Amino acid sequence: MLKKGSIAIDGPSASGKSSLARALAHALQWVHADTGALYRAVALSLTKADLAEAPENTICQHLKDRTISYSIRDNSTRVLLNGEDITDFLRSEEIGRTASRISQIPCVRKYLFQIQRNLGEKGGVVMDGRDIGSVILPDASLKIFLLADVRTRALRRLSELEQQGIPANLDIIQKDLEERDKRDRTRSLAPLIQAPDALLLDNSHMTIEDSVKWILQKLPN
Ligand code: DC
C-alpha cells in the first residue's frame, strides 16, 4: 500500500495540469487540489466588488474582510468565498487574466499560502499550480514540471471554452497564454520555475492516460 504523500504538478497555463492532476488523484484515490482556483477566487471577489484594478493596499484590505477556503467534494477541492461555493464561476478568461495579475501581490500570496500548505501537509494530495514544488510543498514525494508547446495549449484551451459554449479565437488565446506565461515566469515573488528536484514532462504528444502511467512509475513506494 502506497504511503499517502503528496505530488506537486507545476507548469504554465493550459499545460494540462488540472486534468492530469485530477486523473492522477483518481488513480491513487487521493485528493486533487487546484491552487489556481484560489487565485481565481480572489480575482472574482475583486471583480464583484469592482476592485480588479484597485491599488495594492485596497486589494489587501479587501482580502481582510473575506474568507477563502477549500472544501473537499468527490476527491476534489471546491473553493468557498465567505462560505459560498464559487468553484463553477472561476473559469472565464477575464478571471484568469485578473488572477495572473493579482497573483504578483505579496499579501495575496501570503493569504493563500497557508490554505495550500494546510491541505498539502495532510497527505494524499495531488496539488497543481505554479509554485507548488518550489514554495508550497518543498518536501512533496514527487514533483512534476509539466510542459506542452504553446499551440497545443491554445488548442486545448479553445476546446475547453467551446465545450462551455464560450466563443473564442485561437490566435487571441495563444497571445494571451504567451503574455500570461511571461508574467508568471518573470514575477519576482514565487515565479513559475522548475524546482531543481522536479521531473520534466512534456505532454504535447501524450494522452492523459500516458502521462498518468509515466508519473505512477516514478512515484516512490
Ligand atoms: O492555473 P490557473 O490558470 O487557474 O491559474 C490562474 C493564475 O493564478 C495564474 O496565471 C497564476 C496564478 N497562480 C499562481 O500564481 N500560483 C499558483 N500556485 C497557481 C496559480
CSV table of C-alpha atoms and ligand atoms in Angstrom, one decimal:
chain,number,residue,atom,x,y,z
A,1,MET,CA,0.0,0.0,0.0
A,2,LEU,CA,1.4,3.3,-1.1
A,3,LYS,CA,2.1,5.8,1.7
A,4,LYS,CA,-0.1,8.9,1.4
A,5,GLY,CA,2.4,11.6,0.4
A,6,SER,CA,1.9,14.5,-2.0
A,7,ILE,CA,2.5,15.1,-5.6
A,8,ALA,CA,3.3,18.7,-6.9
A,9,ILE,CA,2.5,19.5,-10.5
A,10,ASP,CA,3.6,22.8,-11.8
A,11,GLY,CA,3.6,24.3,-15.2
A,12,PRO,CA,2.3,27.1,-17.4
A,13,SER,CA,-1.4,28.0,-18.2
A,14,ALA,CA,-3.3,25.3,-20.1
A,15,SER,CA,-0.4,22.8,-20.0
A,16,GLY,CA,-2.9,20.2,-18.8
A,17,LYS,CA,-2.0,20.3,-15.1
A,18,SER,CA,-5.5,20.2,-13.7
A,19,SER,CA,-6.8,17.4,-16.0
A,20,LEU,CA,-3.6,15.4,-15.3
A,21,ALA,CA,-3.7,16.1,-11.5
A,22,ARG,CA,-7.4,15.1,-11.4
A,23,ALA,CA,-6.8,11.8,-13.3
A,24,LEU,CA,-3.7,11.0,-11.1
A,25,ALA,CA,-5.7,11.7,-7.9
A,26,HIS,CA,-8.4,9.4,-9.1
A,27,ALA,CA,-6.0,6.6,-9.9
A,28,LEU,CA,-4.5,6.9,-6.4
A,29,GLN,CA,-7.7,7.7,-4.6
A,30,TRP,CA,-6.1,10.9,-3.3
A,31,VAL,CA,-7.5,14.5,-3.4
A,32,HIS,CA,-6.9,16.8,-6.3
A,33,ALA,CA,-6.1,20.3,-5.2
A,34,ASP,CA,-6.4,23.1,-7.8
A,35,THR,CA,-4.5,26.1,-6.5
A,36,GLY,CA,-5.1,28.3,-9.5
A,37,ALA,CA,-8.8,28.3,-8.3
A,38,LEU,CA,-7.7,30.1,-5.1
A,39,TYR,CA,-6.1,33.0,-7.1
A,40,ARG,CA,-9.2,33.0,-9.4
A,41,ALA,CA,-11.4,33.2,-6.3
A,42,VAL,CA,-9.5,36.4,-5.2
A,43,ALA,CA,-9.9,37.7,-8.8
A,44,LEU,CA,-13.7,37.0,-8.7
A,45,SER,CA,-14.1,38.6,-5.3
A,46,LEU,CA,-12.3,41.8,-6.5
A,47,THR,CA,-14.2,41.9,-9.8
A,48,LYS,CA,-17.6,41.6,-8.0
A,49,ALA,CA,-16.5,44.5,-5.7
A,50,ASP,CA,-15.3,46.5,-8.8
A,51,LEU,CA,-11.8,46.4,-7.4
A,52,ALA,CA,-10.0,44.4,-10.0
A,53,GLU,CA,-7.8,47.4,-11.0
A,54,ALA,CA,-7.6,48.8,-7.4
A,55,PRO,CA,-4.2,49.7,-5.9
A,56,GLU,CA,-2.4,47.0,-3.9
A,57,ASN,CA,-3.3,48.3,-0.4
A,58,THR,CA,-7.0,48.4,-1.3
A,59,ILE,CA,-6.8,44.8,-2.5
A,60,CYS,CA,-5.0,43.7,0.7
A,61,GLN,CA,-7.7,45.5,2.7
A,62,HIS,CA,-10.5,43.8,0.7
A,63,LEU,CA,-9.0,40.4,1.5
A,64,LYS,CA,-9.0,41.0,5.2
A,65,ASP,CA,-12.8,41.2,5.1
A,66,ARG,CA,-13.1,38.0,3.0
A,67,THR,CA,-12.7,34.3,3.9
A,68,ILE,CA,-11.5,32.0,1.2
A,69,SER,CA,-11.3,28.3,2.0
A,70,TYR,CA,-11.2,24.8,0.5
A,71,SER,CA,-13.8,22.1,0.9
A,72,ILE,CA,-13.4,18.6,-0.5
A,73,ARG,CA,-16.1,17.0,-2.7
A,74,ASP,CA,-15.6,13.8,-4.6
A,75,ASN,CA,-11.9,13.9,-4.0
A,76,SER,CA,-11.5,17.4,-5.5
A,77,THR,CA,-11.2,20.8,-3.9
A,78,ARG,CA,-14.1,23.3,-4.1
A,79,VAL,CA,-13.4,26.9,-3.3
A,80,LEU,CA,-15.6,28.8,-0.9
A,81,LEU,CA,-15.8,32.6,-0.7
A,82,ASN,CA,-17.3,33.7,2.6
A,83,GLY,CA,-18.8,30.2,2.8
A,84,GLU,CA,-20.3,30.2,-0.6
A,85,ASP,CA,-19.1,27.6,-3.2
A,86,ILE,CA,-17.9,29.7,-6.2
A,87,THR,CA,-15.9,26.9,-8.0
A,88,ASP,CA,-18.2,26.9,-11.0
A,89,PHE,CA,-17.8,30.7,-11.6
A,90,LEU,CA,-14.0,30.8,-11.9
A,91,ARG,CA,-13.1,29.5,-15.4
A,92,SER,CA,-13.6,32.6,-17.6
A,93,GLU,CA,-10.6,34.2,-19.5
A,94,GLU,CA,-11.3,37.5,-17.8
A,95,ILE,CA,-11.0,36.0,-14.3
A,96,GLY,CA,-7.8,34.1,-15.4
A,97,ARG,CA,-6.2,37.3,-16.6
A,98,THR,CA,-7.0,39.1,-13.4
A,99,ALA,CA,-5.8,36.1,-11.3
A,100,SER,CA,-2.5,36.2,-13.1
A,101,ARG,CA,-2.1,39.9,-12.4
A,102,ILE,CA,-3.1,39.9,-8.7
A,103,SER,CA,-1.0,36.8,-8.1
A,104,GLN,CA,2.0,39.1,-8.1
A,105,ILE,CA,0.8,40.9,-5.0
A,106,PRO,CA,2.6,39.7,-1.8
A,107,CYS,CA,-0.5,39.9,0.5
A,108,VAL,CA,-2.4,37.8,-1.9
A,109,ARG,CA,0.2,35.1,-2.0
A,110,LYS,CA,0.7,35.2,1.8
A,111,TYR,CA,-3.1,34.9,2.3
A,112,LEU,CA,-3.3,31.8,0.1
A,113,PHE,CA,-0.1,30.2,1.2
A,114,GLN,CA,-1.4,28.7,4.5
A,115,ILE,CA,-4.6,27.3,2.8
A,116,GLN,CA,-2.5,25.3,0.4
A,117,ARG,CA,0.1,24.2,2.9
A,118,ASN,CA,-2.5,23.0,5.4
A,119,LEU,CA,-4.1,20.8,2.8
A,120,GLY,CA,-0.8,19.5,1.4
A,121,GLU,CA,0.5,18.6,4.8
A,122,LYS,CA,-2.4,16.2,5.3
A,123,GLY,CA,-1.0,14.0,2.6
A,124,GLY,CA,-2.9,12.0,-0.1
A,125,VAL,CA,-2.9,15.2,-2.3
A,126,VAL,CA,-2.1,15.9,-5.9
A,127,MET,CA,-1.7,19.7,-6.0
A,128,ASP,CA,-1.3,21.7,-9.2
A,129,GLY,CA,-0.2,25.3,-9.6
A,130,ARG,CA,2.9,27.3,-10.4
A,131,ASP,CA,5.0,27.3,-7.2
A,132,ILE,CA,3.9,24.0,-5.5
A,133,GLY,CA,7.2,22.2,-5.8
A,134,SER,CA,9.3,25.3,-5.2
A,135,VAL,CA,7.4,27.0,-2.3
A,136,ILE,CA,4.2,25.4,-1.1
A,137,LEU,CA,5.3,21.8,-0.8
A,138,PRO,CA,9.1,21.7,-1.0
A,139,ASP,CA,9.0,18.2,0.6
A,140,ALA,CA,6.5,16.7,-1.9
A,141,SER,CA,7.1,13.0,-2.5
A,142,LEU,CA,7.2,13.7,-6.3
A,143,LYS,CA,7.5,16.9,-8.2
A,144,ILE,CA,6.5,17.2,-11.9
A,145,PHE,CA,7.1,20.2,-14.1
A,146,LEU,CA,4.6,19.9,-16.9
A,147,LEU,CA,5.1,21.5,-20.3
A,148,ALA,CA,3.3,21.5,-23.7
A,149,ASP,CA,4.0,23.7,-26.7
A,150,VAL,CA,2.0,26.9,-26.8
A,151,ARG,CA,-0.1,26.0,-29.9
A,152,THR,CA,-1.1,22.7,-28.3
A,153,ARG,CA,-2.0,24.6,-25.1
A,154,ALA,CA,-4.0,27.2,-27.1
A,155,LEU,CA,-6.0,24.4,-28.9
A,156,ARG,CA,-6.7,22.7,-25.6
A,157,ARG,CA,-8.0,26.0,-24.0
A,158,LEU,CA,-10.1,26.7,-27.2
A,159,SER,CA,-11.8,23.3,-26.9
A,160,GLU,CA,-12.3,23.8,-23.2
A,161,LEU,CA,-14.0,27.1,-23.8
A,162,GLU,CA,-16.1,25.8,-26.8
A,163,GLN,CA,-17.3,22.9,-24.5
A,164,GLN,CA,-18.6,25.6,-22.2
A,165,GLY,CA,-20.3,27.4,-25.1
A,166,ILE,CA,-17.9,30.4,-24.7
A,167,PRO,CA,-16.9,31.8,-28.2
A,168,ALA,CA,-13.1,32.2,-28.6
A,169,ASN,CA,-10.4,32.9,-31.1
A,170,LEU,CA,-7.3,30.6,-31.3
A,171,ASP,CA,-4.7,33.3,-32.1
A,172,ILE,CA,-6.0,35.6,-29.3
A,173,ILE,CA,-5.9,32.7,-26.9
A,174,GLN,CA,-2.3,31.9,-27.9
A,175,LYS,CA,-1.2,35.5,-27.5
A,176,ASP,CA,-2.9,35.7,-24.1
A,177,LEU,CA,-1.2,32.5,-23.0
A,178,GLU,CA,2.2,33.8,-24.1
A,179,GLU,CA,1.6,37.0,-22.1
A,180,ARG,CA,0.4,35.1,-19.0
A,181,ASP,CA,3.4,32.7,-19.2
A,182,LYS,CA,5.8,35.7,-19.4
A,183,ARG,CA,4.2,37.3,-16.3
A,184,ASP,CA,4.1,34.1,-14.3
A,185,ARG,CA,7.7,33.3,-15.1
A,186,THR,CA,9.2,36.7,-14.6
A,187,ARG,CA,7.4,37.9,-11.5
A,188,SER,CA,9.7,38.5,-8.5
A,189,LEU,CA,7.6,36.5,-6.0
A,190,ALA,CA,7.3,32.7,-6.4
A,191,PRO,CA,7.7,32.8,-10.2
A,192,LEU,CA,6.8,29.7,-12.3
A,193,ILE,CA,10.1,27.7,-12.2
A,194,GLN,CA,11.0,24.1,-12.4
A,195,ALA,CA,12.2,23.1,-8.9
A,196,PRO,CA,15.7,21.5,-9.0
A,197,ASP,CA,14.3,18.1,-8.0
A,198,ALA,CA,11.2,18.2,-10.3
A,199,LEU,CA,10.9,15.9,-13.2
A,200,LEU,CA,10.2,17.5,-16.6
A,201,LEU,CA,7.3,16.0,-18.5
A,202,ASP,CA,6.4,17.4,-22.0
A,203,ASN,CA,2.9,16.1,-22.7
A,204,SER,CA,2.4,17.8,-26.1
A,205,HIS,CA,2.0,14.4,-27.7
A,206,MET,CA,0.8,12.3,-24.8
A,207,THR,CA,-2.7,11.4,-23.7
A,208,ILE,CA,-3.7,11.9,-20.1
A,209,GLU,CA,-3.6,8.1,-19.5
A,210,ASP,CA,0.1,8.0,-20.8
A,211,SER,CA,1.1,10.9,-18.5
A,212,VAL,CA,-0.6,9.2,-15.5
A,213,LYS,CA,1.2,5.9,-16.2
A,214,TRP,CA,4.5,7.8,-16.6
A,215,ILE,CA,4.1,9.6,-13.3
A,216,LEU,CA,2.9,6.5,-11.4
A,217,GLN,CA,6.1,4.7,-12.4
A,218,LYS,CA,8.2,7.5,-10.9
A,219,LEU,CA,6.3,7.6,-7.6
A,220,PRO,CA,8.4,6.3,-4.7
A,221,ASN,CA,7.0,3.3,-2.8
B,1,DC,O1,-3.8,27.6,-13.2
B,1,DC,P1,-4.7,28.8,-13.4
B,1,DC,O2,-4.8,29.3,-14.8
B,1,DC,O3,-6.1,28.5,-12.9
B,1,DC,O4,-4.1,30.0,-12.5
B,1,DC,C1,-4.6,31.3,-12.6
B,1,DC,C2,-3.4,32.3,-12.2
B,1,DC,O5,-3.1,32.1,-10.8
B,1,DC,C3,-2.1,32.0,-12.9
B,1,DC,O6,-2.0,32.8,-14.1
B,1,DC,C4,-1.1,32.4,-11.9
B,1,DC,C5,-1.8,32.3,-10.6
B,1,DC,N1,-1.3,31.1,-9.8
B,1,DC,C6,-0.1,31.3,-9.0
B,1,DC,O7,0.5,32.3,-9.1
B,1,DC,N2,0.3,30.2,-8.3
B,1,DC,C7,-0.3,29.1,-8.2
B,1,DC,N3,0.1,28.1,-7.5
B,1,DC,C8,-1.5,28.9,-9.1
B,1,DC,C9,-1.9,29.9,-9.8
